[in-house]
CSV table of C-alpha atoms in Angstrom, one decimal:
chain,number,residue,atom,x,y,z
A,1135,UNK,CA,81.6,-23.4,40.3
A,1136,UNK,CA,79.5,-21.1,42.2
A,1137,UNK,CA,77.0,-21.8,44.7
A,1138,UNK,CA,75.2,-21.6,47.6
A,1139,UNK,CA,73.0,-24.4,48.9
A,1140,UNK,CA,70.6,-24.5,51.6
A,1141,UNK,CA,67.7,-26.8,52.6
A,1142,UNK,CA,64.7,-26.5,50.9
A,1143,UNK,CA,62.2,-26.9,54.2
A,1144,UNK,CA,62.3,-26.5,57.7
A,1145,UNK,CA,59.7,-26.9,60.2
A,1146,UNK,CA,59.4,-25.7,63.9
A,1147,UNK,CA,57.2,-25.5,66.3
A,1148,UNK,CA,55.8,-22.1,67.9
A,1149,UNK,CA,58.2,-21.1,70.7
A,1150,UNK,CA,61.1,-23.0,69.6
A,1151,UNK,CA,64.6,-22.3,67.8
A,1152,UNK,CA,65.1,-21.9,64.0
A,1153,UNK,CA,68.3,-22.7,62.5
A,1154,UNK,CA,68.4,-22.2,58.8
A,1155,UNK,CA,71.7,-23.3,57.1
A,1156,UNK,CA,73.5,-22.3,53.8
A,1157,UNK,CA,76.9,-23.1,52.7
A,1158,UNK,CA,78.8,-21.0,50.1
A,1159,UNK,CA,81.7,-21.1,47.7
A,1160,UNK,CA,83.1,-17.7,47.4
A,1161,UNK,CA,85.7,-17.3,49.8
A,1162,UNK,CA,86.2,-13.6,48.4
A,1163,UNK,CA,82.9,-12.7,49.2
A,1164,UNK,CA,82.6,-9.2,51.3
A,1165,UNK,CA,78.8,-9.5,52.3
A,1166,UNK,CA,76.8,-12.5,53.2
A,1167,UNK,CA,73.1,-11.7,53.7
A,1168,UNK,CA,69.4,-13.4,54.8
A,1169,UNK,CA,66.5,-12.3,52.8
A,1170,UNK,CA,63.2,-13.2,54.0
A,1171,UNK,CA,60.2,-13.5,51.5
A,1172,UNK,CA,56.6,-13.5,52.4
A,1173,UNK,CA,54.1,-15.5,50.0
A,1174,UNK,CA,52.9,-13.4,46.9
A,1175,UNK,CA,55.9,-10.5,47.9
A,1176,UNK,CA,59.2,-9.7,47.2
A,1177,UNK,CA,62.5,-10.5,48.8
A,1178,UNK,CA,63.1,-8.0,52.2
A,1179,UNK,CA,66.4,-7.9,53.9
A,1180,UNK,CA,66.3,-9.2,57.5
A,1181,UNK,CA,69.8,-9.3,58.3
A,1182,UNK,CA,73.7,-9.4,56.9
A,1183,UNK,CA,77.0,-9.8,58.3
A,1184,UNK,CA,80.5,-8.7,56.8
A,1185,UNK,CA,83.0,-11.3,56.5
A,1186,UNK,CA,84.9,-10.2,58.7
A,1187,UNK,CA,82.6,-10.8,61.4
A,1188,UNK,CA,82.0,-14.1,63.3
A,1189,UNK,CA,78.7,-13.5,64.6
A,1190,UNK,CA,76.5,-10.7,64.8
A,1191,UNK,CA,73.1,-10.4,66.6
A,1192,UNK,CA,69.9,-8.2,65.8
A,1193,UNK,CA,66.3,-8.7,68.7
A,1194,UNK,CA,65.5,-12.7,68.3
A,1195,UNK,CA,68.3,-13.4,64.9
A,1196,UNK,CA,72.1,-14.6,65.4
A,1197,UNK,CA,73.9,-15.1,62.2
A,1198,UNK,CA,77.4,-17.3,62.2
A,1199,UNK,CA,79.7,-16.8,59.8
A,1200,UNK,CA,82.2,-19.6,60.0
A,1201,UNK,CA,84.9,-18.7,56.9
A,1202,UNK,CA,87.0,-21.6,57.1
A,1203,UNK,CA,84.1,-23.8,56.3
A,1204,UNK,CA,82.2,-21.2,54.1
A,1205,UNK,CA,78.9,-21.9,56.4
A,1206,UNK,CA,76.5,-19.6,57.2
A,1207,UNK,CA,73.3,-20.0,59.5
A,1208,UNK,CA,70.9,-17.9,60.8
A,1209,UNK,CA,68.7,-18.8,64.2
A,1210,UNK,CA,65.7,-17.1,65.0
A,1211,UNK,CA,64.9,-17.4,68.8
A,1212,UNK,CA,61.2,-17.9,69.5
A,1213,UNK,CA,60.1,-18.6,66.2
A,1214,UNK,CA,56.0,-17.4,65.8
A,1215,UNK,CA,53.7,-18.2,62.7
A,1216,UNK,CA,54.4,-14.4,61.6
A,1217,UNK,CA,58.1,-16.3,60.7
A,1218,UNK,CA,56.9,-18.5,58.1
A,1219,UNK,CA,58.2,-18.0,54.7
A,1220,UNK,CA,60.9,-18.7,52.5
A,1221,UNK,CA,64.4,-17.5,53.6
A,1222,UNK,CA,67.6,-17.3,51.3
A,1223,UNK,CA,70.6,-16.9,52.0
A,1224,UNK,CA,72.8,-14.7,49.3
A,1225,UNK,CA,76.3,-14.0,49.5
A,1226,UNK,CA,78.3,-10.8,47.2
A,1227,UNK,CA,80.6,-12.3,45.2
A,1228,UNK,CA,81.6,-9.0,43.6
A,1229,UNK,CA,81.0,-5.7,42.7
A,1230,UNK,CA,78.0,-6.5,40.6
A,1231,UNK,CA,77.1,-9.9,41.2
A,1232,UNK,CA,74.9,-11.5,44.2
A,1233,UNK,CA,74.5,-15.8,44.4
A,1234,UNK,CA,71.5,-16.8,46.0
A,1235,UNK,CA,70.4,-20.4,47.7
A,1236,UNK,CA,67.3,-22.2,46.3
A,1237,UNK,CA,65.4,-21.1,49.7
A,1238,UNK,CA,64.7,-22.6,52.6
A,1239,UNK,CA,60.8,-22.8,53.8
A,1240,UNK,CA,60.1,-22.3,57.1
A,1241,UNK,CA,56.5,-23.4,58.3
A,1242,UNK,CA,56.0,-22.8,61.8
A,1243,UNK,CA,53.6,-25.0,63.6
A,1244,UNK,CA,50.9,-23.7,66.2
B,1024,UNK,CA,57.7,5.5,49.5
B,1025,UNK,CA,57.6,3.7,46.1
B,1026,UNK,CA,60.7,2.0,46.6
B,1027,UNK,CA,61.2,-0.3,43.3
B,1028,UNK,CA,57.7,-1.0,41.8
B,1029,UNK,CA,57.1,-3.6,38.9
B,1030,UNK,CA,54.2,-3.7,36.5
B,1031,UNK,CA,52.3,-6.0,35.4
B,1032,UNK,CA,51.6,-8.4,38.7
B,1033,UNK,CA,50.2,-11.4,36.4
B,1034,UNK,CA,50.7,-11.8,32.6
B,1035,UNK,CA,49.5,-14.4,30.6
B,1036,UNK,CA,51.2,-14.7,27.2
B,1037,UNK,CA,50.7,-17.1,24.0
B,1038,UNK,CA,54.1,-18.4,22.5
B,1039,UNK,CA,55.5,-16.2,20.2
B,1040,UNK,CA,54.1,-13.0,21.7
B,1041,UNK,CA,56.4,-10.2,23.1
B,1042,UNK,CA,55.7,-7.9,25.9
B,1043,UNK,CA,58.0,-5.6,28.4
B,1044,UNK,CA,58.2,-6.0,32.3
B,1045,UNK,CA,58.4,-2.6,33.7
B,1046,UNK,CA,60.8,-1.6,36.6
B,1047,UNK,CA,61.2,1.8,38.2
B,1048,UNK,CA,62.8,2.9,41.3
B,1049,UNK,CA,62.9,5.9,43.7
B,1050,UNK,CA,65.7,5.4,45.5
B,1051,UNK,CA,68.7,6.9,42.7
B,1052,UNK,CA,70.5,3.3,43.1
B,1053,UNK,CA,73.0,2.9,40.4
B,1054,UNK,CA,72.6,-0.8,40.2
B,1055,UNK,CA,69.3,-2.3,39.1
B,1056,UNK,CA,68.8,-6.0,37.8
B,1057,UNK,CA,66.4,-8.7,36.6
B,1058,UNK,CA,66.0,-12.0,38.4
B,1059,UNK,CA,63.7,-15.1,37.9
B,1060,UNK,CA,62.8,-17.3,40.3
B,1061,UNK,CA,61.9,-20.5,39.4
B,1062,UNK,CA,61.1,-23.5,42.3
B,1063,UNK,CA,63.8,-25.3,43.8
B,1064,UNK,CA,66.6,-22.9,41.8
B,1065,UNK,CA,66.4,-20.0,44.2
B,1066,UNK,CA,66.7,-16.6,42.0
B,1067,UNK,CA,68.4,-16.3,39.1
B,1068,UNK,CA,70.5,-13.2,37.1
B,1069,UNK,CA,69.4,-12.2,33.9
B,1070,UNK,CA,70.8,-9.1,33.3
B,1071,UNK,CA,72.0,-6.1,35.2
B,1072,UNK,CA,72.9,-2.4,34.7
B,1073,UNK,CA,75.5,0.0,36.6
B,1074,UNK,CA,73.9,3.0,35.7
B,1075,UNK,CA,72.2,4.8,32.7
B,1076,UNK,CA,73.2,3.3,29.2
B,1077,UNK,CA,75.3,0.5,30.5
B,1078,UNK,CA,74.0,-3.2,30.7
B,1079,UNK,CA,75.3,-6.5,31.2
B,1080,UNK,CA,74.3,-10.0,31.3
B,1081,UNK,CA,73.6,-12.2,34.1
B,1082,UNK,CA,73.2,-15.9,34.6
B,1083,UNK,CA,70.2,-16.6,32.2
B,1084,UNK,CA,69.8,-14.0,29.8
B,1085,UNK,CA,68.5,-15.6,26.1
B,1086,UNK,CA,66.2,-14.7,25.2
B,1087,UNK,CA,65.6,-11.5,26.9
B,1088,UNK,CA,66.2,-7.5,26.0
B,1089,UNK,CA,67.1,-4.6,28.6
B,1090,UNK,CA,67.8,-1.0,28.2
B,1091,UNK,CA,68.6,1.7,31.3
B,1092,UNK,CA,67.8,5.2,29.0
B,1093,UNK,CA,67.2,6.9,32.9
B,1094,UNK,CA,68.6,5.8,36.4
B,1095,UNK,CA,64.6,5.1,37.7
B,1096,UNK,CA,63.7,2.7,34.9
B,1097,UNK,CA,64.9,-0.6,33.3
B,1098,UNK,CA,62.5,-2.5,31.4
B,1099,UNK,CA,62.8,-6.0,31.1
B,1100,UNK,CA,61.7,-7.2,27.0
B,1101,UNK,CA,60.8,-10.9,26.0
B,1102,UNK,CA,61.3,-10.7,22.2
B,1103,UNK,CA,59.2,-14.2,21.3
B,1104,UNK,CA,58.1,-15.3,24.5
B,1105,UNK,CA,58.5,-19.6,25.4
B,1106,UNK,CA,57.1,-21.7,27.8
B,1107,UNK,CA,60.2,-21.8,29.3
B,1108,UNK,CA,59.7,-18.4,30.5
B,1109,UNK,CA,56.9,-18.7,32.5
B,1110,UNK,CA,57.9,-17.4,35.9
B,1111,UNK,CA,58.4,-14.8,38.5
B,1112,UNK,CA,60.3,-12.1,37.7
B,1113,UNK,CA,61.6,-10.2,40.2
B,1114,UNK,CA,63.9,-6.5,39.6
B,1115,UNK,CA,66.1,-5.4,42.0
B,1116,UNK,CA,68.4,-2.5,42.8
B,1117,UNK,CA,71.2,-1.0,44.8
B,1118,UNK,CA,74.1,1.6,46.2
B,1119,UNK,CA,76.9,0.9,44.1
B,1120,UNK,CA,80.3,1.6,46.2
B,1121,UNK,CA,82.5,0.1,48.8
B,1122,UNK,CA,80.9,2.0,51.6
B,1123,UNK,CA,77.5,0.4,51.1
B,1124,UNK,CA,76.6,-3.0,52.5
B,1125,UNK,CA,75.3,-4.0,48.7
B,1126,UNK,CA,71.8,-4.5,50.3
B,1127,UNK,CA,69.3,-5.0,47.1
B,1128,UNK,CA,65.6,-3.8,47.1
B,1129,UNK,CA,63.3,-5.9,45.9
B,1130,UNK,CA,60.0,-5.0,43.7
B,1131,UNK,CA,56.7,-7.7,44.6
B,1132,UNK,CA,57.5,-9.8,41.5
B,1133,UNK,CA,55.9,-10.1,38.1
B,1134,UNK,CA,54.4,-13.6,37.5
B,1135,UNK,CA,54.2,-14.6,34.0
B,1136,UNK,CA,52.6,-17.7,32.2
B,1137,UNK,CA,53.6,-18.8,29.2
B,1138,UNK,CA,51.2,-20.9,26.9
């Protein structure tokens, strides 16, 4: 069936390297996104990659997009407490339909 | 700039009752949907909608009513509302098209209790 798993916590210290996993079934899919979502708010876009891309690069995040194993991760260089929050990872598995992960939890220590 | 805005924040509901999630958006996206979010299942589809008077239903959708009369609005209706439902209900919309990247908006969420 359908489905995208990630972890459901991560934690970091201030200053170091986040890497946030997700793996996903849809090989069709044209769109692979990370939503971040702060506590008591709604899901925001942070950053997406088409899948025809291998890696793409935006300030301090790097997605990979590895196809062949359907396995997406984001990295967020120098991760600060302003990072902490849930972050899911969708994919668009079709004109009108979007699979989302569980969430992963980031908690970034001082 | 409104952007997708959800009323009420926080309901609190007896079993039985009914009551009607309100969603509007700014933005003229085609595509607007429901989603709940429950812990540990990530966000879930209820139902969606392509553009006025056409709907369709998601992952989840017992137990729950929509209508899209106008491309801003698509309310979300819980006919006899269950403990079951209690959660956060999130709507969300988008560009239809091949030469968007599909991103959704997000409104803040709706958290309902169930009793």
């Amino acid at each position: 069936g359908e489905d995208v798993e990630q972890s459901l916590f991560l934690s970091v210290r201030e200053g170091d390297s986040s890497v946030i996993n997700c793996t996903y079934t849809d090989s069709s899919s044209t769109y692979l996104y990370w939503y971040k979502q702060e506590p008591g708010a709604g899901l925001q876009l942070l950053t997406y990659i088409f899948s025809n891309m291998d890696m793409k690069q935006d300030q301090r995040l790097t997605v990979l997009l590895n196809k062949k194993d359907k396995h997406l991760s984001l990295r967020i260089a120098d991760t600060q407490t302003g990072d902490s929050a849930i972050y899911f990872c969708a994919e668009k598995a079709g004109t009108y339909k979007y699979i989302f992960g569980t969430g992963t939890r980031l908690k970034v220590l001082a | 700039n409104a952007g997708v805005t959800q009323t009420p924040k926080f309901q609190v509901l007896k079993t039985g009752q009914s009551m009607t999630l309100q969603c509007a958006q700014d933005m003229n996206h085609e595509y607007m949907s429901w989603y709940r979010q429950d812990p540990g299942m990530g966000l879930r589809l209820i139902h969606y909608s392509v553009g006025a008077g056409i709907t369709d239903q998601g992952e989840v959708p017992n137990g729950y009513n929509v209508s899209r009369s106008t491309t801003e609005d698509f309310p979300l209706r819980l006919l006899s509302a269950a403990p079951s439902q209690t959660s956060v209900y999130f709507c969300a919309s988008s560009y239809l098209g091949t030469a968007n990247t599909g991103e959704l908006f997000f409104g803040e969420g709706s958290r309902l209790t169930v009793l």
